[in-house]
Amino acid sequence: VQGELIRPFVKWDDEATTVEGVLESIVRANKIAQTNPQGPVYVSVDAGLQEQELDGPIELPDFDALYNQAAPASGVNPEALAEAVDILLEAKNPIITANRIGYNAEATKPLVGLVEALGCMYIDDRGFVCFPSRHPHNLTGDRSAIADADVILGVDMFDLSNTVDAYSSKVRGQRGEGAGDRKLIDLSQNDLAIRSWSRLGGMVAPTTLQLIADPMIGLRQLLEAVNARLAKNPALRKKIESRAKQVQKRKAELFAKQQKAVKERWNEKPISPHRLVSELWAAVKSKPWFLTLRNHRNWPEGIWEFGGAGEFVGHSGGGGVGHGPGAMIGAAFAARDRGQFAVAVCGDGDFQMSSGAIWTAVHNRVPLLVVINNNLSWYNDEEHQGEVAKMRGRPPENAWIGTTTLDPEVDFSSLAKGWGAWTEGPVKDPDDLAAALKRAVKQVEDGRVAVLDVRCKPR
């Protein structure tokens, strides 16, 4: 059946053999798709069945019936909840990190509440934003934060093994540090979503405690239970207050370091990622912006001021080059319908892979500002080739061969113009960037797709 072609990509599929069966399949598909953990479903309707004449009226299912609705989300097992609270309150230096819950704008409030109640560190996992950037406990960008923790609470994490560096390092066969002596709590529904087209997630995460529950419900349960325990223990509250001051000091030092990096790299040519993000943030911060795409590996933290979850659509699950154009435009549809200003930072390799998606946005009158972070390279691979060269005793300066787009350079402005977008660039002088962005923003405000090519450094 047709469903076999895409079965690894969907949560459920069906191909009914009668008209009545198709209707029941659609009802069931909707219920399964909306039941947590949510995911795509596929119902195939045979062409012959579509063309078949009906003998008479058919009875439609009751789409609004309670039994056709998704079941309520589940919470944490009470015994496991109590154990998690024990671990978190006994920790000397706990940290909370979160991932896919960043889709839900309501996630920020309980996350902030739990972090503040514990007086602990917080970092956003790569690819998502769930926490206010300027919050005094947000250490996103501090690479040593995870290593310094004795307890890690992962909320709706994509891959906890990666979070604790449990995979092989760049030198194949050598394992990363992993969880070590640290205690790892996994609050997610990962083990309820097991169908995949690839070997997703690799090794089993080295968890101390697994809380299988809807992450939003689990967060609220943890917050309530932690607050109840603290209300009865003034000495513990004093300990947490002392820890919070240390975390806040660390945040202040991190932010100062991030701001210093911006100043030091302000006039670099090609344009530094720090200058690019700073100028782009200045151009859109007063608008109802929605970030539909950003650089995966070289996004400088501490510049863009996120308010929390629901402001960034997130990245692909892996390093999928070609993900960007489709993702940023799909999200821009939602932004348009919500009255938001859609903005994206797209890599040059990503844009080359599937630039035709721009036509879809232009055709459907979907306003979008696209800034191409153009480093003239498939840089992720170039960087990897350099590492491999060092390992094998070969000249790393040859890593550019087969990984760069230098001869000829890609004319992104002509490419985007061919799809119907307003274009400009490449912008090479950092002092020209602000004015170019201002012109691009005006085009988006007028309802157009604007693509600005900016020549940038890879890191």
Short mmCIF file of C-alpha atoms in Angstrom, two decimals:
data_model
loop_
_atom_site.label_atom_id
_atom_site.label_comp_id
_atom_site.label_asym_id
_atom_site.label_seq_id
_atom_site.Cartn_x
_atom_site.Cartn_y
_atom_site.Cartn_z
CA VAL A 1 0.00 0.00 0.00
CA GLN A 2 1.07 3.61 -0.45
CA GLY A 3 1.60 4.04 3.27
CA GLU A 4 4.58 1.70 3.15
CA LEU A 5 6.51 4.37 1.22
CA ILE A 6 6.40 6.88 4.08
CA ARG A 7 5.70 4.64 7.08
CA PRO A 8 9.10 5.38 8.69
CA PHE A 9 8.30 9.12 8.65
CA VAL A 10 4.81 9.11 10.21
CA LYS A 11 3.20 8.13 13.47
CA TRP A 12 0.41 6.07 11.85
CA ASP A 13 -0.91 5.29 8.36
CA ASP A 14 -3.95 3.59 6.88
CA GLU A 15 -5.58 2.81 3.52
CA ALA A 16 -9.24 1.85 3.90
CA THR A 17 -11.11 -0.13 1.24
CA THR A 18 -14.57 1.44 1.60
CA VAL A 19 -15.89 5.00 1.66
CA GLU A 20 -17.13 4.51 5.20
CA GLY A 21 -13.74 3.10 6.16
CA VAL A 22 -11.98 6.18 4.79
CA LEU A 23 -14.09 8.45 6.97
CA GLU A 24 -13.35 6.35 10.03
CA SER A 25 -9.65 6.37 9.14
CA ILE A 26 -9.61 10.17 8.95
CA VAL A 27 -11.30 10.45 12.35
CA ARG A 28 -8.86 7.99 13.87
CA ALA A 29 -5.89 9.65 12.17
CA ASN A 30 -6.83 13.00 13.68
CA LYS A 31 -7.12 11.45 17.13
CA ILE A 32 -3.74 9.72 16.86
CA ALA A 33 -2.02 12.83 15.48
CA GLN A 34 -3.31 14.99 18.34
CA THR A 35 -2.50 12.46 21.08
CA ASN A 36 0.83 13.13 22.81
CA PRO A 37 3.50 12.81 21.66
CA GLN A 38 1.97 14.46 18.62
CA GLY A 39 3.12 13.63 15.12
CA PRO A 40 2.13 13.41 11.45
CA VAL A 41 -0.20 10.70 10.16
CA TYR A 42 -1.04 9.53 6.64
CA VAL A 43 -4.34 8.33 5.17
CA SER A 44 -4.28 7.07 1.59
CA VAL A 45 -7.49 7.07 -0.49
CA ASP A 46 -7.35 4.78 -3.49
CA ALA A 47 -8.13 6.52 -6.81
CA GLY A 48 -10.70 3.87 -7.71
CA LEU A 49 -12.47 4.47 -4.41
CA GLN A 50 -12.48 8.21 -5.06
CA GLU A 51 -14.16 7.67 -8.45
CA GLN A 52 -16.72 5.14 -7.17
CA GLU A 53 -20.36 6.28 -7.34
CA LEU A 54 -22.31 6.16 -4.10
CA ASP A 55 -25.48 4.08 -3.93
CA GLY A 56 -27.00 6.60 -1.55
CA PRO A 57 -26.24 8.87 1.39
CA ILE A 58 -23.61 7.72 3.87
CA GLU A 59 -23.54 8.41 7.58
CA LEU A 60 -20.76 10.78 8.62
CA PRO A 61 -18.85 10.05 11.83
CA ASP A 62 -19.45 12.32 14.80
CA PHE A 63 -16.23 14.32 14.59
CA ASP A 64 -17.02 16.21 17.80
CA ALA A 65 -17.74 13.15 19.93
CA LEU A 66 -15.49 12.84 22.98
CA TYR A 67 -14.36 9.38 21.94
CA ASN A 68 -13.00 10.86 18.72
CA GLN A 69 -10.85 13.40 20.56
CA ALA A 70 -7.27 12.98 21.77
CA ALA A 71 -6.88 11.57 25.26
CA PRO A 72 -5.74 13.98 27.99
CA ALA A 73 -1.98 14.32 28.38
CA SER A 74 -0.41 12.20 31.09
CA GLY A 75 1.57 13.30 34.13
CA VAL A 76 4.53 11.94 36.10
CA ASN A 77 4.27 8.82 38.23
CA PRO A 78 3.91 10.07 41.86
CA GLU A 79 6.76 7.92 43.21
CA ALA A 80 9.08 9.00 40.41
CA LEU A 81 8.07 12.63 40.99
CA ALA A 82 9.02 12.42 44.67
CA GLU A 83 12.37 10.85 43.75
CA ALA A 84 13.06 13.59 41.20
CA VAL A 85 12.37 16.29 43.79
CA ASP A 86 14.72 14.55 46.24
CA ILE A 87 17.51 14.49 43.64
CA LEU A 88 17.02 18.13 42.64
CA LEU A 89 16.88 19.48 46.19
CA GLU A 90 19.87 17.45 47.35
CA ALA A 91 21.99 18.61 44.41
CA LYS A 92 24.87 21.00 44.99
CA ASN A 93 24.88 22.50 41.51
CA PRO A 94 21.89 21.43 39.40
CA ILE A 95 21.16 22.60 35.88
CA ILE A 96 18.02 22.50 33.75
CA THR A 97 18.12 22.31 29.96
CA ALA A 98 15.24 22.13 27.51
CA ASN A 99 14.66 21.45 23.83
CA ARG A 100 11.44 20.73 21.90
CA ILE A 101 9.18 22.25 24.53
CA GLY A 102 10.34 25.49 22.93
CA TYR A 103 7.53 25.07 20.41
CA ASN A 104 5.07 25.92 23.18
CA ALA A 105 5.03 29.55 24.31
CA GLU A 106 3.44 28.48 27.60
CA ALA A 107 6.54 26.52 28.56
CA THR A 108 8.59 29.53 29.64
CA LYS A 109 6.59 30.37 32.78
CA PRO A 110 6.93 26.99 34.55
CA LEU A 111 10.54 26.65 33.36
CA VAL A 112 11.44 30.03 34.88
CA GLY A 113 9.50 29.14 38.02
CA LEU A 114 11.38 25.88 38.51
CA VAL A 115 14.80 27.42 37.79
CA GLU A 116 14.17 30.23 40.27
CA ALA A 117 12.76 27.85 42.90
CA LEU A 118 15.94 25.75 42.68
CA GLY A 119 18.26 28.75 42.28
CA CYS A 120 19.98 26.73 39.57
CA MET A 121 21.66 27.20 36.22
CA TYR A 122 19.76 26.96 32.94
CA ILE A 123 20.87 26.51 29.32
CA ASP A 124 18.87 26.10 26.12
CA ASP A 125 19.78 22.93 24.28
CA ARG A 126 21.08 23.49 20.75
CA GLY A 127 18.47 24.25 18.13
CA PHE A 128 15.74 25.64 20.43
CA VAL A 129 14.96 28.60 22.64
CA CYS A 130 12.79 28.13 25.73
CA PHE A 131 14.05 30.70 28.26
CA PRO A 132 14.40 34.49 28.41
CA SER A 133 17.83 35.50 27.11
CA ARG A 134 18.47 38.14 29.77
CA HIS A 135 17.26 36.09 32.73
CA PRO A 136 19.99 36.10 35.41
CA HIS A 137 20.07 32.28 35.49
CA ASN A 138 20.31 31.73 31.72
CA LEU A 139 23.85 30.55 30.96
CA THR A 140 23.22 29.59 27.33
CA GLY A 141 26.57 29.98 25.60
CA ASP A 142 28.57 28.90 28.65
CA ARG A 143 30.05 25.64 27.37
CA SER A 144 31.24 24.54 30.80
CA ALA A 145 27.85 24.82 32.52
CA ILE A 146 26.79 21.23 31.86
CA ALA A 147 30.18 19.87 32.95
CA ASP A 148 30.00 21.83 36.22
CA ALA A 149 26.60 20.40 37.21
CA ASP A 150 26.10 17.40 39.49
CA VAL A 151 22.44 16.96 38.47
CA ILE A 152 20.97 17.60 35.02
CA LEU A 153 17.23 17.85 34.38
CA GLY A 154 16.52 17.53 30.67
CA VAL A 155 13.07 18.72 29.61
CA ASP A 156 11.74 17.32 26.34
CA MET A 157 15.25 16.77 25.07
CA PHE A 158 15.92 15.53 21.56
CA ASP A 159 18.99 13.54 22.51
CA LEU A 160 20.27 13.50 26.10
CA SER A 161 23.29 11.40 25.16
CA ASN A 162 24.53 14.26 23.01
CA THR A 163 23.84 16.74 25.81
CA VAL A 164 26.23 14.97 28.16
CA ASP A 165 28.82 14.21 25.45
CA ALA A 166 28.28 10.45 25.54
CA TYR A 167 29.06 9.78 21.87
CA SER A 168 32.36 9.31 20.13
CA SER A 169 34.50 12.41 19.87
CA LYS A 170 35.98 13.70 16.61
CA VAL A 171 38.49 10.90 16.97
CA ARG A 172 36.42 7.86 16.06
CA GLY A 173 36.23 5.20 18.71
CA GLN A 174 36.95 7.54 21.61
CA ARG A 175 33.89 8.12 23.75
CA GLY A 176 33.04 11.48 25.20
CA GLU A 177 32.80 12.03 28.95
CA GLY A 178 29.13 11.07 29.20
CA ALA A 179 27.14 11.51 32.39
CA GLY A 180 30.02 10.38 34.61
CA ASP A 181 29.05 10.77 38.26
CA ARG A 182 26.33 13.24 37.43
CA LYS A 183 22.69 12.33 37.91
CA LEU A 184 20.55 12.71 34.81
CA ILE A 185 16.76 13.15 34.92
CA ASP A 186 14.88 12.80 31.65
CA LEU A 187 11.43 14.42 31.51
CA SER A 188 10.05 13.55 28.09
CA GLN A 189 7.92 11.19 26.04
CA ASN A 190 10.84 9.95 23.95
CA ASP A 191 10.18 6.28 24.56
CA LEU A 192 6.59 6.67 23.37
CA ALA A 193 7.72 7.98 19.96
CA ILE A 194 9.85 5.15 18.62
CA ARG A 195 9.17 5.08 14.88
CA SER A 196 11.85 6.72 12.79
CA TRP A 197 13.39 6.53 9.33
CA SER A 198 16.88 6.61 10.85
CA ARG A 199 18.63 5.30 13.93
CA LEU A 200 17.61 8.37 15.81
CA GLY A 201 19.29 9.11 19.11
CA GLY A 202 21.91 6.37 18.94
CA MET A 203 22.81 4.93 22.33
CA VAL A 204 20.39 4.83 25.25
CA ALA A 205 20.84 7.94 27.38
CA PRO A 206 22.59 7.25 30.73
CA THR A 207 19.65 8.44 32.81
CA THR A 208 19.38 8.13 36.57
CA LEU A 209 15.63 8.70 36.52
CA GLN A 210 13.18 8.73 33.65
CA LEU A 211 9.96 10.71 33.94
CA ILE A 212 7.70 9.67 31.06
CA ALA A 213 5.04 12.36 30.88
CA ASP A 214 3.82 15.31 28.89
CA PRO A 215 6.65 17.83 29.50
CA MET A 216 4.28 20.69 30.31
CA ILE A 217 2.38 18.67 32.90
CA GLY A 218 5.62 17.27 34.30
CA LEU A 219 7.13 20.74 34.65
CA ARG A 220 4.11 22.00 36.56
CA GLN A 221 4.16 18.95 38.81
CA LEU A 222 7.84 19.41 39.57
CA LEU A 223 7.39 23.11 40.31
CA GLU A 224 4.47 22.49 42.65
CA ALA A 225 6.27 19.66 44.47
CA VAL A 226 9.53 21.62 44.84
CA ASN A 227 7.72 24.67 46.20
CA ALA A 228 5.75 22.54 48.66
CA ARG A 229 8.96 20.95 49.97
CA LEU A 230 10.76 24.30 50.24
CA ALA A 231 7.88 25.88 52.15
CA LYS A 232 8.65 23.48 55.02
CA ASN A 233 12.43 23.92 54.98
CA PRO A 234 13.80 27.46 55.61
CA ALA A 235 17.39 26.20 55.83
CA LEU A 236 17.17 24.71 52.33
CA ARG A 237 15.69 27.94 51.00
CA LYS A 238 18.68 29.84 52.40
CA LYS A 239 21.08 27.42 50.69
CA ILE A 240 19.27 27.91 47.39
CA GLU A 241 19.37 31.71 47.75
CA SER A 242 23.15 31.54 48.17
CA ARG A 243 23.50 29.34 45.08
CA ALA A 244 21.29 31.67 43.05
CA LYS A 245 23.64 34.58 43.79
CA GLN A 246 26.58 32.60 42.43
CA VAL A 247 24.64 31.69 39.28
CA GLN A 248 23.65 35.33 38.77
CA LYS A 249 27.29 36.40 39.13
CA ARG A 250 28.27 33.83 36.53
CA LYS A 251 25.58 35.13 34.19
CA ALA A 252 26.81 38.70 34.55
CA GLU A 253 30.36 37.61 33.69
CA LEU A 254 29.12 35.59 30.71
CA PHE A 255 27.08 38.49 29.36
CA ALA A 256 30.02 40.87 29.72
CA LYS A 257 32.19 38.41 27.80
CA GLN A 258 29.58 38.11 25.05
CA GLN A 259 29.28 41.87 24.69
CA LYS A 260 33.05 42.23 24.59
CA ALA A 261 33.20 39.72 21.71
CA VAL A 262 30.71 41.82 19.74
CA LYS A 263 32.84 44.95 20.14
CA GLU A 264 36.07 43.18 19.29
CA ARG A 265 34.62 41.66 16.11
CA TRP A 266 32.52 44.63 14.99
CA ASN A 267 34.68 45.75 12.06
CA GLU A 268 35.87 42.39 10.77
CA LYS A 269 35.85 41.62 7.05
CA PRO A 270 34.24 39.36 5.98
CA ILE A 271 31.45 40.35 8.36
CA SER A 272 31.50 38.51 11.69
CA PRO A 273 28.44 36.52 12.83
CA HIS A 274 28.35 38.88 15.82
CA ARG A 275 27.96 41.97 13.62
CA LEU A 276 25.41 40.21 11.41
CA VAL A 277 23.16 39.18 14.30
CA SER A 278 23.57 42.53 16.06
CA GLU A 279 22.56 44.56 13.00
CA LEU A 280 19.69 42.20 12.19
CA TRP A 281 18.40 42.37 15.76
CA ALA A 282 18.54 46.18 15.67
CA ALA A 283 16.58 46.17 12.41
CA VAL A 284 13.68 44.01 13.65
CA LYS A 285 13.55 44.26 17.45
CA SER A 286 10.80 46.89 17.44
CA LYS A 287 8.58 44.71 15.25
CA PRO A 288 6.46 41.68 16.19
CA TRP A 289 9.25 39.41 14.94
CA PHE A 290 9.23 35.65 14.65
CA LEU A 291 12.55 33.94 13.97
CA THR A 292 11.90 31.16 11.47
CA LEU A 293 15.50 30.02 11.01
CA ARG A 294 18.96 30.76 12.36
CA ASN A 295 22.49 29.39 12.03
CA HIS A 296 22.86 26.05 13.71
CA ARG A 297 26.47 26.12 14.85
CA ASN A 298 27.75 29.70 14.70
CA TRP A 299 24.92 31.69 16.29
CA PRO A 300 26.52 34.10 18.79
CA GLU A 301 24.61 34.02 22.08
CA GLY A 302 23.86 37.10 24.16
CA ILE A 303 22.81 39.39 21.28
CA TRP A 304 19.28 38.47 20.22
CA GLU A 305 16.88 39.09 23.11
CA PHE A 306 14.44 36.20 23.24
CA GLY A 307 11.54 36.41 25.64
CA GLY A 308 11.28 32.64 25.82
CA ALA A 309 9.57 29.75 24.05
CA GLY A 310 7.44 30.19 20.95
CA GLU A 311 9.62 32.87 19.33
CA PHE A 312 11.87 30.59 17.30
CA VAL A 313 10.75 27.62 15.24
CA GLY A 314 13.80 25.50 16.03
CA HIS A 315 16.26 23.64 13.87
CA SER A 316 16.25 20.30 12.10
CA GLY A 317 16.76 17.27 14.28
CA GLY A 318 20.19 16.66 12.77
CA GLY A 319 22.48 18.69 10.57
CA GLY A 320 20.22 18.41 7.55
CA VAL A 321 21.48 20.83 4.91
CA GLY A 322 18.51 21.88 2.80
CA HIS A 323 16.15 21.99 5.76
CA GLY A 324 16.28 25.79 6.03
CA PRO A 325 14.34 27.20 3.06
CA GLY A 326 11.32 24.94 3.48
CA ALA A 327 11.29 25.38 7.25
CA MET A 328 11.59 29.16 7.21
CA ILE A 329 8.84 29.52 4.64
CA GLY A 330 6.50 27.06 6.33
CA ALA A 331 6.91 29.03 9.55
CA ALA A 332 6.47 32.32 7.66
CA PHE A 333 2.97 31.19 6.63
CA ALA A 334 2.07 30.95 10.32
CA ALA A 335 3.75 34.29 11.05
CA ARG A 336 1.78 35.99 8.28
CA ASP A 337 -1.51 34.65 9.60
CA ARG A 338 -0.63 35.79 13.13
CA GLY A 339 0.44 39.27 12.03
CA GLN A 340 4.12 38.68 12.81
CA PHE A 341 7.25 39.82 11.00
CA ALA A 342 9.00 36.67 9.76
CA VAL A 343 12.81 36.75 9.67
CA ALA A 344 15.38 34.05 8.87
CA VAL A 345 19.14 33.62 8.77
CA CYS A 346 19.93 30.94 6.18
CA GLY A 347 23.29 29.41 5.34
CA ASP A 348 24.52 29.66 1.77
CA GLY A 349 24.74 25.88 1.38
CA ASP A 350 21.27 25.48 2.86
CA PHE A 351 19.90 28.06 0.42
CA GLN A 352 21.53 26.37 -2.56
CA MET A 353 19.95 23.04 -1.64
CA SER A 354 16.33 24.16 -1.95
CA SER A 355 16.10 27.81 -2.95
CA GLY A 356 13.02 27.05 -5.05
CA ALA A 357 11.01 27.28 -1.84
CA ILE A 358 11.33 31.07 -2.23
CA TRP A 359 8.92 30.86 -5.18
CA THR A 360 6.30 29.33 -2.89
CA ALA A 361 6.52 32.30 -0.52
CA VAL A 362 6.40 34.82 -3.35
CA HIS A 363 3.49 33.04 -5.05
CA ASN A 364 1.47 32.88 -1.83
CA ARG A 365 2.25 36.48 -0.78
CA VAL A 366 4.07 35.40 2.37
CA PRO A 367 6.27 38.27 3.63
CA LEU A 368 9.68 37.09 4.80
CA LEU A 369 13.11 38.61 5.42
CA VAL A 370 15.87 36.16 4.51
CA VAL A 371 19.48 36.99 5.33
CA ILE A 372 21.94 34.61 3.68
CA ASN A 373 24.92 33.94 5.91
CA ASN A 374 27.26 33.46 2.97
CA ASN A 375 30.69 32.09 3.86
CA LEU A 376 31.36 30.68 0.36
CA SER A 377 31.62 27.19 1.80
CA TRP A 378 29.83 24.04 2.86
CA TYR A 379 31.63 24.94 6.04
CA ASN A 380 30.47 22.14 8.31
CA ASP A 381 32.16 19.71 5.93
CA GLU A 382 35.19 21.96 5.40
CA GLU A 383 35.76 22.11 9.14
CA HIS A 384 35.41 18.33 9.41
CA GLN A 385 37.85 17.77 6.56
CA GLY A 386 40.37 19.92 8.40
CA GLU A 387 40.03 17.78 11.52
CA VAL A 388 40.41 14.58 9.53
CA ALA A 389 43.50 15.99 7.79
CA LYS A 390 45.15 16.68 11.15
CA MET A 391 44.38 13.16 12.33
CA ARG A 392 45.91 11.65 9.19
CA GLY A 393 48.95 13.89 8.97
CA ARG A 394 47.76 15.68 5.84
CA PRO A 395 47.79 19.45 5.23
CA PRO A 396 44.58 20.91 6.80
CA GLU A 397 44.89 23.98 4.54
CA ASN A 398 43.59 21.76 1.71
CA ALA A 399 40.24 21.27 3.45
CA TRP A 400 38.65 23.83 1.12
CA ILE A 401 38.95 21.50 -1.88
CA GLY A 402 35.54 20.20 -2.84
CA THR A 403 33.83 22.07 -0.01
CA THR A 404 33.88 25.70 -1.14
CA THR A 405 31.99 27.63 -3.83
CA LEU A 406 34.72 30.01 -4.97
CA ASP A 407 35.06 29.41 -8.71
CA PRO A 408 32.58 30.75 -9.58
CA GLU A 409 30.95 32.38 -6.57
CA VAL A 410 27.22 31.76 -6.46
CA ASP A 411 25.16 34.81 -7.46
CA PHE A 412 22.48 34.53 -4.78
CA SER A 413 20.85 37.81 -5.75
CA SER A 414 20.21 36.58 -9.29
CA LEU A 415 19.06 33.22 -7.96
CA ALA A 416 16.55 34.75 -5.55
CA LYS A 417 15.42 37.32 -8.12
CA GLY A 418 14.64 34.44 -10.48
CA TRP A 419 12.21 33.09 -7.90
CA GLY A 420 10.48 36.49 -7.72
CA ALA A 421 11.99 37.93 -4.54
CA TRP A 422 13.44 41.38 -3.92
CA THR A 423 17.19 40.94 -3.56
CA GLU A 424 20.39 42.76 -2.79
CA GLY A 425 24.01 41.82 -2.21
CA PRO A 426 26.47 40.52 -1.58
CA VAL A 427 27.02 43.00 1.25
CA LYS A 428 30.75 42.85 2.02
CA ASP A 429 31.46 46.00 4.02
CA PRO A 430 30.11 45.80 7.61
CA ASP A 431 29.34 49.51 7.54
CA ASP A 432 26.90 48.94 4.65
CA LEU A 433 24.92 46.25 6.46
CA ALA A 434 22.53 48.40 8.52
CA ALA A 435 21.35 50.41 5.50
CA ALA A 436 20.89 47.27 3.41
CA LEU A 437 18.83 45.67 6.17
CA LYS A 438 16.70 48.80 6.42
CA ARG A 439 15.88 48.54 2.71
CA ALA A 440 15.10 44.84 3.03
CA VAL A 441 12.85 45.40 6.06
CA LYS A 442 10.87 48.01 4.10
CA GLN A 443 10.24 45.44 1.35
CA VAL A 444 8.91 42.91 3.87
CA GLU A 445 6.68 45.53 5.46
CA ASP A 446 5.26 46.11 1.97
CA GLY A 447 4.37 42.42 1.77
CA ARG A 448 7.31 41.06 -0.21
CA VAL A 449 9.94 38.37 0.21
CA ALA A 450 13.35 40.04 0.65
CA VAL A 451 16.61 38.10 0.29
CA LEU A 452 19.80 39.83 1.41
CA ASP A 453 23.14 38.16 0.65
CA VAL A 454 25.75 38.97 3.32
CA ARG A 455 29.37 37.85 3.04
CA CYS A 456 30.28 36.45 6.46
CA LYS A 457 33.01 34.65 8.32
CA PRO A 458 32.26 31.00 9.11
CA ARG A 459 32.75 31.48 12.84
#
